[in-house]
Short mmCIF file of C-alpha atoms in Angstrom, two decimals:
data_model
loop_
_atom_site.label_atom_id
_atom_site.label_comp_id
_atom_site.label_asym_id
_atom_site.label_seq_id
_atom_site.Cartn_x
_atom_site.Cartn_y
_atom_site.Cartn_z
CA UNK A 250 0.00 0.00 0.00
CA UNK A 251 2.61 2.45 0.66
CA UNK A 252 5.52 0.45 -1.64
CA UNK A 253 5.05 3.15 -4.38
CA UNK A 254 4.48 6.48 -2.15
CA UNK A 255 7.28 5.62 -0.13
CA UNK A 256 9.70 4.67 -3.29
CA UNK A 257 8.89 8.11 -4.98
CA UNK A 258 9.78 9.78 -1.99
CA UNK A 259 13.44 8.79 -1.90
CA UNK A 260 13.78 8.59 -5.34
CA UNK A 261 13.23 12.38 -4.97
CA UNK A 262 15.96 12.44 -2.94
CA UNK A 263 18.31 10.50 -4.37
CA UNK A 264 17.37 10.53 -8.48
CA UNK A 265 18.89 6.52 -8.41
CA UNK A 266 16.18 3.87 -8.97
CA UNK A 267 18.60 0.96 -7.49
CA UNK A 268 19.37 3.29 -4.31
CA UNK A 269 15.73 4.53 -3.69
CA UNK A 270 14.64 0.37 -3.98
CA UNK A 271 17.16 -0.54 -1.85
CA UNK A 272 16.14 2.07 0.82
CA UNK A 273 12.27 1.63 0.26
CA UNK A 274 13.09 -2.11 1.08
CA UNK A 275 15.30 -1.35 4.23
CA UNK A 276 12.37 0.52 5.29
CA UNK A 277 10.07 -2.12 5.32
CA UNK A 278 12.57 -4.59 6.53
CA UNK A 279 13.37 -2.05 9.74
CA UNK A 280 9.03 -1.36 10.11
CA UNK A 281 8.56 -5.59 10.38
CA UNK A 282 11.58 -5.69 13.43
CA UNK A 283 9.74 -2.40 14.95
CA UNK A 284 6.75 -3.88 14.80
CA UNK A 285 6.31 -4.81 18.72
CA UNK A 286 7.13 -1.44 19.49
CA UNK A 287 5.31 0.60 17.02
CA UNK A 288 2.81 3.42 18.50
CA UNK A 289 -0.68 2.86 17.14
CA UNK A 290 -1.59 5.91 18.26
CA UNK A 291 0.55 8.11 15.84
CA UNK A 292 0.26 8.29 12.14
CA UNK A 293 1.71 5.27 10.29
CA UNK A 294 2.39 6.79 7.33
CA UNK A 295 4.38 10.07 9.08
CA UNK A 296 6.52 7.50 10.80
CA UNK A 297 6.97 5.83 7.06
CA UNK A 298 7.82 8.98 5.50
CA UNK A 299 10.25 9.99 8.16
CA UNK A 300 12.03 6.54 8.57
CA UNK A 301 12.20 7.08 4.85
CA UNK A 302 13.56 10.32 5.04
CA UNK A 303 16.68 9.34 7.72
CA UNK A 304 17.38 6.34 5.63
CA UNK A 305 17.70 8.00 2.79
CA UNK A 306 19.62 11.43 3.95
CA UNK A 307 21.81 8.78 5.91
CA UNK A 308 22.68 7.04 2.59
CA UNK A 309 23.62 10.33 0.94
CA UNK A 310 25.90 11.47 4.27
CA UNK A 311 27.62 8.28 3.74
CA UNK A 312 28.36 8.07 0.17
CA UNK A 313 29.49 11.79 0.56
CA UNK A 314 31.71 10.38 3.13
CA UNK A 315 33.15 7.52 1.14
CA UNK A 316 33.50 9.69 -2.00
CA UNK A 317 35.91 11.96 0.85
CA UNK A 318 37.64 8.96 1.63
CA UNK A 319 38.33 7.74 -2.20
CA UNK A 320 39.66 11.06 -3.13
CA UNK A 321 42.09 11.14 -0.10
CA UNK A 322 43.36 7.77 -1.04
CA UNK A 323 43.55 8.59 -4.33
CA UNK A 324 45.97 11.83 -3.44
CA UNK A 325 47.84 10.16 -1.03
CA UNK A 326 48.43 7.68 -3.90
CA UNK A 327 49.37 9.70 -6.31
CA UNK A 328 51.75 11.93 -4.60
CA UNK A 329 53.13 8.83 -2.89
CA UNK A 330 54.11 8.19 -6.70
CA UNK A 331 55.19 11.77 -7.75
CA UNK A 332 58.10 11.10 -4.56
CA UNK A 333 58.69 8.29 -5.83
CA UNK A 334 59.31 9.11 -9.43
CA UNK A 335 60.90 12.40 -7.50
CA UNK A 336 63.66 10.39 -5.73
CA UNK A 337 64.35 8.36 -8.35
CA UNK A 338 65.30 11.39 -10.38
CA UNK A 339 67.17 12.94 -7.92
CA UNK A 340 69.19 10.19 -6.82
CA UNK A 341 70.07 9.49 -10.82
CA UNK A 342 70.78 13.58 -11.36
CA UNK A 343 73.24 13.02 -7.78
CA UNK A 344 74.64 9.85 -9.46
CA UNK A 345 75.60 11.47 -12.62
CA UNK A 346 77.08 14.78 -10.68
CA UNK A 347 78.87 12.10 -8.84
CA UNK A 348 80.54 10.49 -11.90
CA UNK A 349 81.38 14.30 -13.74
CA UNK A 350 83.05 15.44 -10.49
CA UNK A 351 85.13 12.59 -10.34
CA UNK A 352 86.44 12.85 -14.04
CA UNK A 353 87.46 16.82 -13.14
CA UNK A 354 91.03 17.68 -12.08
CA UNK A 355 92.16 16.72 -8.36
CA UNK A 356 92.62 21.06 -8.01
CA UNK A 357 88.86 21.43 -9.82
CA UNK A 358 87.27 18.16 -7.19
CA UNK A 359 88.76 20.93 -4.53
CA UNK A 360 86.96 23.66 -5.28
#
């Protein structure tokens, strides 16, 4: 009865069909293990709508947070490979310096 209200709803939210079924279905899923404890006296379709509502704003919080977390990783990767590719060059550019000093004049080493 309320499948279709309910999937709308977070579908406004979230504008992905797969998410907003997934989240419709969690509802229900969380309403049948609430059951004992629901309030008769309240309205059963507010307490949908807002169950609805936390699930779904919930989702979004933590796929922002996980997108956060996949772009750090991602820097710390990449930079993790520019100092890489950075110490590699410097330690061939300190090599070769090496191997031209050595070829210079004992007087020219000096200086």
């Amino acid at each position: 009865m309320y499948h279709e209200q309910l999937y709308f709803f977070c579908y406004s939210f979230l504008n992905q069909k797969e998410d907003a079924e997934n989240i419709t279905q969690d509802v229900f899923v969380k309403l049948w293990i609430k059951r004992a404890t629901l309030d008769c006296e309240k309205s059963f379709s507010g307490f949908l709508f807002t169950m609805t509502k936390n699930l779904a704003l919930n989702y979004i919080r933590k796929t922002i947070h996980q997108q956060i977390f996949v772009n750090q990783l991602l820097s710390n990767t990449l930079e993790d490979c520019c100092q890489t590719d950075k110490q590699v060059s410097l330690n061939e550019v300190k090599h070769s310096l090496n191997n031209l000093i050595n070829q210079l004049p004992p007087k020219r080493k000096e200086i």
